[in-house]
PDB file of C-alpha atoms in Angstrom:
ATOM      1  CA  UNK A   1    -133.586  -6.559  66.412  1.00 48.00           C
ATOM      2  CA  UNK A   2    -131.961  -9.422  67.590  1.00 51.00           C
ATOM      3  CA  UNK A   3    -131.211 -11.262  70.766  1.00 50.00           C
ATOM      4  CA  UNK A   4    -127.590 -12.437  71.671  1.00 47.00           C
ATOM      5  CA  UNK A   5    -127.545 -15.241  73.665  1.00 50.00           C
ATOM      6  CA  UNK A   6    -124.697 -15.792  76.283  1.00 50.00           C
ATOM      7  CA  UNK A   7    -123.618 -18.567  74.405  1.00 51.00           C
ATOM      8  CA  UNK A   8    -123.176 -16.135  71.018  1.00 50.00           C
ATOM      9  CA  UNK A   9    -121.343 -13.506  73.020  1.00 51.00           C
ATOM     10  CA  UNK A  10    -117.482 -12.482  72.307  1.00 52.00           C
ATOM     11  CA  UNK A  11    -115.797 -14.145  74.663  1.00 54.00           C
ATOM     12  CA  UNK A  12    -112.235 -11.745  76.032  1.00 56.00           C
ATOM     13  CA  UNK A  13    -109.314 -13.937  76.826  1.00 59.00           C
ATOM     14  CA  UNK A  14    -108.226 -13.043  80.112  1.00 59.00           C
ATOM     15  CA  UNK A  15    -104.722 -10.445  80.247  1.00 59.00           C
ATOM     16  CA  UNK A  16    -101.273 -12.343  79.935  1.00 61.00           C
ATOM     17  CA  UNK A  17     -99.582 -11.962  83.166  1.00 59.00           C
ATOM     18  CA  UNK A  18     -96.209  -9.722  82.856  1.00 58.00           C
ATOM     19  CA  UNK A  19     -92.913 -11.685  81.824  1.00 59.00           C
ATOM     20  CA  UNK A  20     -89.498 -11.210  83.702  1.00 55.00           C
ATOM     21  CA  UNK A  21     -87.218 -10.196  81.109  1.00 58.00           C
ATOM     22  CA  UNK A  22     -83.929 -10.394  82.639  1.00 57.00           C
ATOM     23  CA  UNK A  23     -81.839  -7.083  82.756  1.00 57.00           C
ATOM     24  CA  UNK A  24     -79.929  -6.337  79.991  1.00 59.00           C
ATOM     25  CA  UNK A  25     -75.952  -6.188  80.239  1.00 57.00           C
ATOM     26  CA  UNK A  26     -74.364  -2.753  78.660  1.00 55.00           C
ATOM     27  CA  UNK A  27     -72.763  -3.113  75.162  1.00 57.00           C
ATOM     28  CA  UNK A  28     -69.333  -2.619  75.655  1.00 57.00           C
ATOM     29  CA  UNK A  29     -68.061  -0.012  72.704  1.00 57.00           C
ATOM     30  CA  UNK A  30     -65.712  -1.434  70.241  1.00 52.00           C
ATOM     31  CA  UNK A  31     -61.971  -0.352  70.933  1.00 61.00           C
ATOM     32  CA  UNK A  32     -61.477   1.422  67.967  1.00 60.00           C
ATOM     33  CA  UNK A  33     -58.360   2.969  68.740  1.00 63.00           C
ATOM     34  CA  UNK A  34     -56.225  -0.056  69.284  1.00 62.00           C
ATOM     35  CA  UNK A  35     -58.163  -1.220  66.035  1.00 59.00           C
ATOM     36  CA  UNK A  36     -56.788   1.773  64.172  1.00 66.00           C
ATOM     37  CA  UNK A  37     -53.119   1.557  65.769  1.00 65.00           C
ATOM     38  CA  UNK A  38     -53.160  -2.311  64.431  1.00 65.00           C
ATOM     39  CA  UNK A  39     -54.633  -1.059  60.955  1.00 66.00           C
ATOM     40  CA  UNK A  40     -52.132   1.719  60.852  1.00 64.00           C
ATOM     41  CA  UNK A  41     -49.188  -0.810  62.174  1.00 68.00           C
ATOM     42  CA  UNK A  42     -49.754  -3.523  58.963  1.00 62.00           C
ATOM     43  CA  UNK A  43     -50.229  -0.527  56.736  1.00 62.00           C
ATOM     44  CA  UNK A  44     -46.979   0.323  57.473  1.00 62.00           C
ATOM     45  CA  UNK A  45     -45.010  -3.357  57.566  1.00 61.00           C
ATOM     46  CA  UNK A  46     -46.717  -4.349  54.042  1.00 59.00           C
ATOM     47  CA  UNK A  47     -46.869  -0.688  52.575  1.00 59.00           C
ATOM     48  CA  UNK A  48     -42.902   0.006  53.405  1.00 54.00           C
ATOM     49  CA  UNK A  49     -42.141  -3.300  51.435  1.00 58.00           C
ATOM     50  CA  UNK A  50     -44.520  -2.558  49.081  1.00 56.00           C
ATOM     51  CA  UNK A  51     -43.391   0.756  47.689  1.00 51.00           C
ATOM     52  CA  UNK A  52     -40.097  -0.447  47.497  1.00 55.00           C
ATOM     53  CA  UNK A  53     -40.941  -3.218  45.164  1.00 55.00           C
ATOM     54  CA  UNK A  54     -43.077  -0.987  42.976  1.00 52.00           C
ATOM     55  CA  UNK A  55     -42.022   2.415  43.000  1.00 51.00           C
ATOM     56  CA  UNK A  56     -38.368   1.401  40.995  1.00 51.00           C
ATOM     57  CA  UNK A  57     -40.662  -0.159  38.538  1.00 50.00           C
ATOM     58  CA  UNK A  58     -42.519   2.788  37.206  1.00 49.00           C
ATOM     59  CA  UNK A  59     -38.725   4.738  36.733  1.00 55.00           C
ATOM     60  CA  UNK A  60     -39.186   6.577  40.030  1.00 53.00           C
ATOM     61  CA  UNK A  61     -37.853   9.908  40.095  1.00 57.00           C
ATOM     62  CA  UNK A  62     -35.946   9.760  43.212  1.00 55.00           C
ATOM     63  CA  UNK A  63     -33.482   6.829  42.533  1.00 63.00           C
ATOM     64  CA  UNK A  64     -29.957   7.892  42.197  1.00 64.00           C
ATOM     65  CA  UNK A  65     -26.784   6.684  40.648  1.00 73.00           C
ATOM     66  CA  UNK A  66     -23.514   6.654  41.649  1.00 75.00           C
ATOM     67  CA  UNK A  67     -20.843   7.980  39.653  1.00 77.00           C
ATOM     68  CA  UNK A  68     -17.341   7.697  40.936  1.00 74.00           C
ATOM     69  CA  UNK A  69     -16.083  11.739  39.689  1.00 73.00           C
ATOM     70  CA  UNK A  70     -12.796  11.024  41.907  1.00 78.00           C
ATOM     71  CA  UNK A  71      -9.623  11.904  40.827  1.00 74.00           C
ATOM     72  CA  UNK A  72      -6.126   9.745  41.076  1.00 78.00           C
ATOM     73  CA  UNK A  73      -4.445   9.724  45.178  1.00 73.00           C
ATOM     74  CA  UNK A  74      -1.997  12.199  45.580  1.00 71.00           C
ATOM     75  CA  UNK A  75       1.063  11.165  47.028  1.00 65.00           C
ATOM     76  CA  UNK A  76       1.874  13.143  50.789  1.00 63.00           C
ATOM     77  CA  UNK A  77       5.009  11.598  51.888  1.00 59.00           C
ATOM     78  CA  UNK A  78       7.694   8.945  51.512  1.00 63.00           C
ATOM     79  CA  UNK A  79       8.574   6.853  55.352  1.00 63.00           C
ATOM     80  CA  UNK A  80      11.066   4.409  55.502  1.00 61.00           C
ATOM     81  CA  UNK A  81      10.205   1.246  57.306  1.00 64.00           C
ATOM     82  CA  UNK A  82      12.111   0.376  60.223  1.00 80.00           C
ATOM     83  CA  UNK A  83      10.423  -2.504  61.970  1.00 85.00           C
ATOM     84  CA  UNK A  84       9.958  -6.380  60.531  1.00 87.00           C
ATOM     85  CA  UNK A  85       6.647  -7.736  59.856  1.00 90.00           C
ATOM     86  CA  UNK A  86       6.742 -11.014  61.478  1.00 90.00           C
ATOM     87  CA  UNK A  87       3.572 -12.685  61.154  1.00 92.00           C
ATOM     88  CA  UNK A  88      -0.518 -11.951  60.100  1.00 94.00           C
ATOM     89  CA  UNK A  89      -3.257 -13.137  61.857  1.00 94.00           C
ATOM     90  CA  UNK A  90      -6.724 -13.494  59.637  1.00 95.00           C
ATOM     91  CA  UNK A  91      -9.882 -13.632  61.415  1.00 95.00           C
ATOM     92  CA  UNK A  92     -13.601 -13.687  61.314  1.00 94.00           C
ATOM     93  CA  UNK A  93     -15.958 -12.329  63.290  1.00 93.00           C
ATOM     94  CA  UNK A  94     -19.345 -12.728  63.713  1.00 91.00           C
ATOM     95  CA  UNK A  95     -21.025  -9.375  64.924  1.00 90.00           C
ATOM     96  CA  UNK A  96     -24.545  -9.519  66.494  1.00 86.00           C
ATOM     97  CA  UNK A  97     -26.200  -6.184  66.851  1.00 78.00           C
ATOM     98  CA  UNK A  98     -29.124  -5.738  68.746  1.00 70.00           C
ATOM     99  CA  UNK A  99     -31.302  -2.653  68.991  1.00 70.00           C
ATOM    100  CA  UNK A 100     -33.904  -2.810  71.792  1.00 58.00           C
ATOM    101  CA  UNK A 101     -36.145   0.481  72.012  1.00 61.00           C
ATOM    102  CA  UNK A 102     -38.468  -1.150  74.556  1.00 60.00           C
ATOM    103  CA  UNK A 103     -41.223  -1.908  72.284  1.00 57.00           C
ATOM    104  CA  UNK A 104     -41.896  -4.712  69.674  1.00 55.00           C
ATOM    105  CA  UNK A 105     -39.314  -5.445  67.155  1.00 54.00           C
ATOM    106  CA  UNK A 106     -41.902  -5.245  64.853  1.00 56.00           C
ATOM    107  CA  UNK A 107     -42.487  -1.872  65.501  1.00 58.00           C
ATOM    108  CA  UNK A 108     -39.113  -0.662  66.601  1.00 57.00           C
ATOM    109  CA  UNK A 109     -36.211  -2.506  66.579  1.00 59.00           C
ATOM    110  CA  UNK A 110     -33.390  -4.044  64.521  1.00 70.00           C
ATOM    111  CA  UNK A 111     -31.419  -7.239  64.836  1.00 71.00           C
ATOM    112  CA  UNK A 112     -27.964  -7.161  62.413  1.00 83.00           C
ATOM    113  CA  UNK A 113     -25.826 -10.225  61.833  1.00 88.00           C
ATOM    114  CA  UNK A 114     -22.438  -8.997  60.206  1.00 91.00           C
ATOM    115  CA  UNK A 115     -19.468 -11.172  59.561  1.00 93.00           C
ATOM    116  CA  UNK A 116     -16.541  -9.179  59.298  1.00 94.00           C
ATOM    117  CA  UNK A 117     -12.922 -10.235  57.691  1.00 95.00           C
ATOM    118  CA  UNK A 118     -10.246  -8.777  59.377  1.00 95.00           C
ATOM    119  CA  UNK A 119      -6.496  -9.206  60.008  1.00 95.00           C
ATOM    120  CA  UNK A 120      -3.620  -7.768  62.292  1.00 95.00           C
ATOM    121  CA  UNK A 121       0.144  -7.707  61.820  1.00 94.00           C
ATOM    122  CA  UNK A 122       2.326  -8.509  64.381  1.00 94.00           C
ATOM    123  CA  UNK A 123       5.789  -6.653  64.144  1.00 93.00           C
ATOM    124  CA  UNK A 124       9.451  -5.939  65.482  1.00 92.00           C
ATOM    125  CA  UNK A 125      10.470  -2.166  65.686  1.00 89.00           C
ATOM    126  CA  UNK A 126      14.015  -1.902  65.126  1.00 86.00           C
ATOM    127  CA  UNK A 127      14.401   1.739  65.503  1.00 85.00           C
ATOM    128  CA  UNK A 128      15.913   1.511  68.758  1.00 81.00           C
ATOM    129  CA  UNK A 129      17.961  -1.163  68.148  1.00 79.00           C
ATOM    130  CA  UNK A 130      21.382  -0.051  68.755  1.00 78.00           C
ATOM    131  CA  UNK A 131      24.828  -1.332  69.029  1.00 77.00           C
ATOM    132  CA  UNK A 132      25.024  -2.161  72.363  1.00 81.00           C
ATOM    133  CA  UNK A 133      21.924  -4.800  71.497  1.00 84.00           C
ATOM    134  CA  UNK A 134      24.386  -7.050  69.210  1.00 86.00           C
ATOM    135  CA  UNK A 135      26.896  -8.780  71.494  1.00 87.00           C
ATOM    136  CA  UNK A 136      29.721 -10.726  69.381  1.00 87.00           C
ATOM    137  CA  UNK A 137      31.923 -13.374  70.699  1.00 86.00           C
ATOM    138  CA  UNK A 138      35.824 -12.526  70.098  1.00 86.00           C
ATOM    139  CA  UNK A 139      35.779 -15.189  67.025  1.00 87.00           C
ATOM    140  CA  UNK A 140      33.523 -13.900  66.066  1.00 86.00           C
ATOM    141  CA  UNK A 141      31.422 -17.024  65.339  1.00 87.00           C
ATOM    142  CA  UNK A 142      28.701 -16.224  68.105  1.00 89.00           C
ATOM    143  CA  UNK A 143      25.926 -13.608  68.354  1.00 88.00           C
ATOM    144  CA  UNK A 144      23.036 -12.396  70.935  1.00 89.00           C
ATOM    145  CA  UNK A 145      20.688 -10.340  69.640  1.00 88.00           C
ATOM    146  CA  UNK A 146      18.203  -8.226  71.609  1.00 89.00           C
ATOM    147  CA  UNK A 147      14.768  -7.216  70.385  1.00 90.00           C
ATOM    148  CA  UNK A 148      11.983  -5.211  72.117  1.00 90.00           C
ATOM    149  CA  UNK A 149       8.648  -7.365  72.078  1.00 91.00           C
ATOM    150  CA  UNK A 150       6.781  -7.323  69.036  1.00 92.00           C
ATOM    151  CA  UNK A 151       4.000  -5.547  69.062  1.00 92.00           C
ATOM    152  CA  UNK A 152       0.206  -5.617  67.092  1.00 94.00           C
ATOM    153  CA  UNK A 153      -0.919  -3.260  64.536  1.00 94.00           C
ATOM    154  CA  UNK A 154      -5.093  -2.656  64.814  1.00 94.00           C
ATOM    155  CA  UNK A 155      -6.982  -4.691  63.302  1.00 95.00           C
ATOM    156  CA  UNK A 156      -7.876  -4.120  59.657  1.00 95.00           C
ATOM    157  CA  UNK A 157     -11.448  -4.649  58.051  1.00 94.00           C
ATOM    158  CA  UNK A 158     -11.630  -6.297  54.396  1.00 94.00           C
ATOM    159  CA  UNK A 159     -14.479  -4.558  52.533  1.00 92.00           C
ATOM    160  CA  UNK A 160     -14.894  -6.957  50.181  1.00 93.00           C
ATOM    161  CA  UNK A 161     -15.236  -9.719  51.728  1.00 93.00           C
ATOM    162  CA  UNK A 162     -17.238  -8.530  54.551  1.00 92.00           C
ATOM    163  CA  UNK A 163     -21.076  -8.547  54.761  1.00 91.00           C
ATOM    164  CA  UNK A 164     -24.470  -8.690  56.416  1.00 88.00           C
ATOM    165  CA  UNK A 165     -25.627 -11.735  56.589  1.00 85.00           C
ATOM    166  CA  UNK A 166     -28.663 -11.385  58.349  1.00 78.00           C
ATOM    167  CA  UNK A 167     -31.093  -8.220  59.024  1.00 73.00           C
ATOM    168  CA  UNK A 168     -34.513  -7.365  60.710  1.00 69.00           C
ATOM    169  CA  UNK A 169     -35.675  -4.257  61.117  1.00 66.00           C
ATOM    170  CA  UNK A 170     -39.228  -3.045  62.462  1.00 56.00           C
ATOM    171  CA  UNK A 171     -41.934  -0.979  60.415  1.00 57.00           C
ATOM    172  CA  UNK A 172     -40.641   2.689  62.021  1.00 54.00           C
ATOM    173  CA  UNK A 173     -36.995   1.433  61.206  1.00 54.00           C
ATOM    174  CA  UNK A 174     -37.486   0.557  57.768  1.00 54.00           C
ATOM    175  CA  UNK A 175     -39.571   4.254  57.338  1.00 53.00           C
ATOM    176  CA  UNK A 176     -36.606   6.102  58.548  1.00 49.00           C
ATOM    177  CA  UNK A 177     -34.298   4.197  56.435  1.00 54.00           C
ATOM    178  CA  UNK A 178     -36.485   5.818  52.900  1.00 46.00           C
ATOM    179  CA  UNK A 179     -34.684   8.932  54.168  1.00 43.00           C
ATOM    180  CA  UNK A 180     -31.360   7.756  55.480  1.00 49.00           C
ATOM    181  CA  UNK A 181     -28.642   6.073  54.377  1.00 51.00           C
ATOM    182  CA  UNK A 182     -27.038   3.410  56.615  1.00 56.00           C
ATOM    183  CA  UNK A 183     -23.618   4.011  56.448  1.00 53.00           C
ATOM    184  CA  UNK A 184     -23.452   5.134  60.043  1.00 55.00           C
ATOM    185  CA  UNK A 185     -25.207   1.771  60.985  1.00 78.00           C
ATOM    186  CA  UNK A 186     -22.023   0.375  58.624  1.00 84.00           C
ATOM    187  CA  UNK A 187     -19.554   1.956  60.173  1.00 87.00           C
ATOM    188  CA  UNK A 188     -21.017   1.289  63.972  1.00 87.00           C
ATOM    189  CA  UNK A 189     -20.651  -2.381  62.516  1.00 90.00           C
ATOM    190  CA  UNK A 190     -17.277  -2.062  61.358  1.00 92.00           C
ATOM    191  CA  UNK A 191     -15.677  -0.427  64.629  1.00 92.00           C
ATOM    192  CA  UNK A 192     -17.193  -3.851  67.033  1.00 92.00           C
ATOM    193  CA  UNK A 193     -15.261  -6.023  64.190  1.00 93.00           C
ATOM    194  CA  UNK A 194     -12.690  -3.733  64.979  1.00 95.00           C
ATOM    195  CA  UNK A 195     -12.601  -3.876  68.429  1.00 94.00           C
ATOM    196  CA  UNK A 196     -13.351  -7.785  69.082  1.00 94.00           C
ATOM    197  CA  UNK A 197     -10.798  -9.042  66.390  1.00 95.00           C
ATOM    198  CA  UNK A 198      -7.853  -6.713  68.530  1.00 95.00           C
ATOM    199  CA  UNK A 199      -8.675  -8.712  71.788  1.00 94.00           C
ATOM    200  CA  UNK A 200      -8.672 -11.747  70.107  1.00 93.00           C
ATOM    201  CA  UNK A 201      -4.948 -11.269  68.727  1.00 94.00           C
ATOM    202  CA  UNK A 202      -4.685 -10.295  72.060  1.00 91.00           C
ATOM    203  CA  UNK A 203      -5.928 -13.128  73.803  1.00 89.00           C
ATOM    204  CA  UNK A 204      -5.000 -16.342  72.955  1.00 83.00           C
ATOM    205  CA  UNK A 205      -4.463 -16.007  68.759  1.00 85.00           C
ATOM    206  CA  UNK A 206      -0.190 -17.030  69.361  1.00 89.00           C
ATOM    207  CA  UNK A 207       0.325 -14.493  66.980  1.00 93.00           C
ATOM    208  CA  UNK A 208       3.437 -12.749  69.193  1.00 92.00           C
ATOM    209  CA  UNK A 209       4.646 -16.548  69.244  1.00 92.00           C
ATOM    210  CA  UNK A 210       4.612 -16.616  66.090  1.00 94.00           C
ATOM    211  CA  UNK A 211       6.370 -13.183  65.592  1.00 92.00           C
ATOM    212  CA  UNK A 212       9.231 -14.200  67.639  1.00 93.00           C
ATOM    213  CA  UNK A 213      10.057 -17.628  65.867  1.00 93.00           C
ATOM    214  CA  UNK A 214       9.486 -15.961  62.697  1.00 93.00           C
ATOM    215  CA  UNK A 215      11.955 -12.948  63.498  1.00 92.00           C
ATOM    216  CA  UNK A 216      14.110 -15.875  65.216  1.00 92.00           C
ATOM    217  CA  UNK A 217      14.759 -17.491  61.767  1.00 92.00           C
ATOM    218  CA  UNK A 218      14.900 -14.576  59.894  1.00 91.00           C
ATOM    219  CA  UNK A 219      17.882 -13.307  61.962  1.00 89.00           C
ATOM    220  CA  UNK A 220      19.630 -16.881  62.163  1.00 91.00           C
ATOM    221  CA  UNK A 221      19.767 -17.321  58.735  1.00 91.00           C
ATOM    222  CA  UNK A 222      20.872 -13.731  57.791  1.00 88.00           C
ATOM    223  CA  UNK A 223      24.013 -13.900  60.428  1.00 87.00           C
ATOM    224  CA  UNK A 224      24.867 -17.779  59.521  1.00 89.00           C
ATOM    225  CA  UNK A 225      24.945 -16.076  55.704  1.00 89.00           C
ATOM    226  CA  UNK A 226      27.765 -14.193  57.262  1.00 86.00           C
ATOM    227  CA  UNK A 227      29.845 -16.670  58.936  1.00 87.00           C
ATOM    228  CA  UNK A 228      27.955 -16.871  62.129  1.00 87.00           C
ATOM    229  CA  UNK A 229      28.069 -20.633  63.580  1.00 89.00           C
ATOM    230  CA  UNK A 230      25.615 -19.697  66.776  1.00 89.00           C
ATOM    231  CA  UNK A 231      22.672 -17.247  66.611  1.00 89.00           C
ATOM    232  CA  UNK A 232      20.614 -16.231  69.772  1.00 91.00           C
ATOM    233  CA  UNK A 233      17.660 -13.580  69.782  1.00 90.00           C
ATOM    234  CA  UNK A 234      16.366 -12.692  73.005  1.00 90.00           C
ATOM    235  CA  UNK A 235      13.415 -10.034  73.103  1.00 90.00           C
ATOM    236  CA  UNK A 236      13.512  -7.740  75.885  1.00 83.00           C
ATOM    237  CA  UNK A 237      10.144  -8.736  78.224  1.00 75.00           C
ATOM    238  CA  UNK A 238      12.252 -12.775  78.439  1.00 73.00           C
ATOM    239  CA  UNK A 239      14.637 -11.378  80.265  1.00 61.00           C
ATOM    240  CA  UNK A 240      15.088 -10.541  83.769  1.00 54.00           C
TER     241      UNK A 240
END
């Protein structure tokens, strides 16, 4: 049996003091539901565009054709016209639409840029013109003729050369417009051309000028056809 010296015995490192491990901060989760609403959100923008590009390529069953089935216009009624169109105005009119739901246009929202062709008669009604409106100098050489003011007819939209020239629409619009047609966005369109044209043949176009110089010569040369030497047409709201 042997002897172990000190020298041959194990020698036991001394324990490692404790290390400060510093506390640890709390994993914050992942916000998976705004991930999913910004998943579902570019799902939607590309997948919208996306189905219309392919699904007309693979014949899809839905599409539809338009066949005019209409028969001729029927004639209502016969009107005699008693008033002289003096004078047309053309305009064009640039219609920006904007559609603000209160959250991203890319979401929800459209922006429409229409430019609408439109015109608007100016006219002289000569239904009430009576007898006592014609005065006639004793030779008969002279005449003063009085006219009520000429007056604008609405404004009138040209369909064919009218069109959109610009549109955005957001992912929800574009979705509802797979099952809706846009004519009512069309006609919403159509009535501010509409509306904006009328005051500017209102305002500022010269187009009642123009009706009364028109309707001027129109009258001077008709009466100096018949002898008449001296023509004057007054319209009712220059006098007084």
């Amino acid at each position: 049996m042997g002897v172990f010296t000190p020298e041959r015995r194990r020698q036991t490192p001394p324990p490692e003091p404790p290390q400060y491990e510093p506390p640890r901060r709390p994993r914050r989760g992942v916000p998976w539901g705004l991930v999913a609403l910004g998943i579902v959100i570019v799902a939607l923008i590309f997948g919208v565009n996306w189905v219309r590009g392919v699904f007309p390529d693979f014949d899809n069953p839905f599409t539809q054709q338009t066949v005019d089935r209409s028969g001729p216009a029927v004639l209502k009624s016969l009107q005699d016209l008693h008033s002289y169109h003096a004078a047309t105005g053309n305009f064009q009119q640039i219609v920006d639409l904007h559609r603000d739901s209160g959250l991203p246009d890319a979401i929800l929202g459209s922006r429409t840029l229409y430019i609408a062709y439109g015109s608007v008669d100016a006219s002289v009604d000569f239904t009430n013109v009576g007898g006592d409106a014609v005065d006639v100098s004793d030779d008969r050489l002279a005449a003063t003729i009085t006219l009520p003011r000429p007056t604008l007819s609405p404004a009138r939209i040209d369909p064919s050369r009218s069109y959109v020239y610009d549109e955005n629409q957001g992912a929800l619009n574009e979705i509802g417009d797979l099952f809706s047609s846009n004519d009512h966005d069309q006609q919403e369109l159509n009535i501010l051309a509409v509306r904006k044209i009328n005051a500017a043949a209102q305002q500022g176009s010269g187009l009642i000028a123009r009706a009364r110089e028109n309707t001027r010569q129109m009258l001077s040369s008709l009466l100096r056809a018949l002898g008449f030497t001296t023509v004057d047409v007054v319209f009712a709201d220059e006098t007084g």
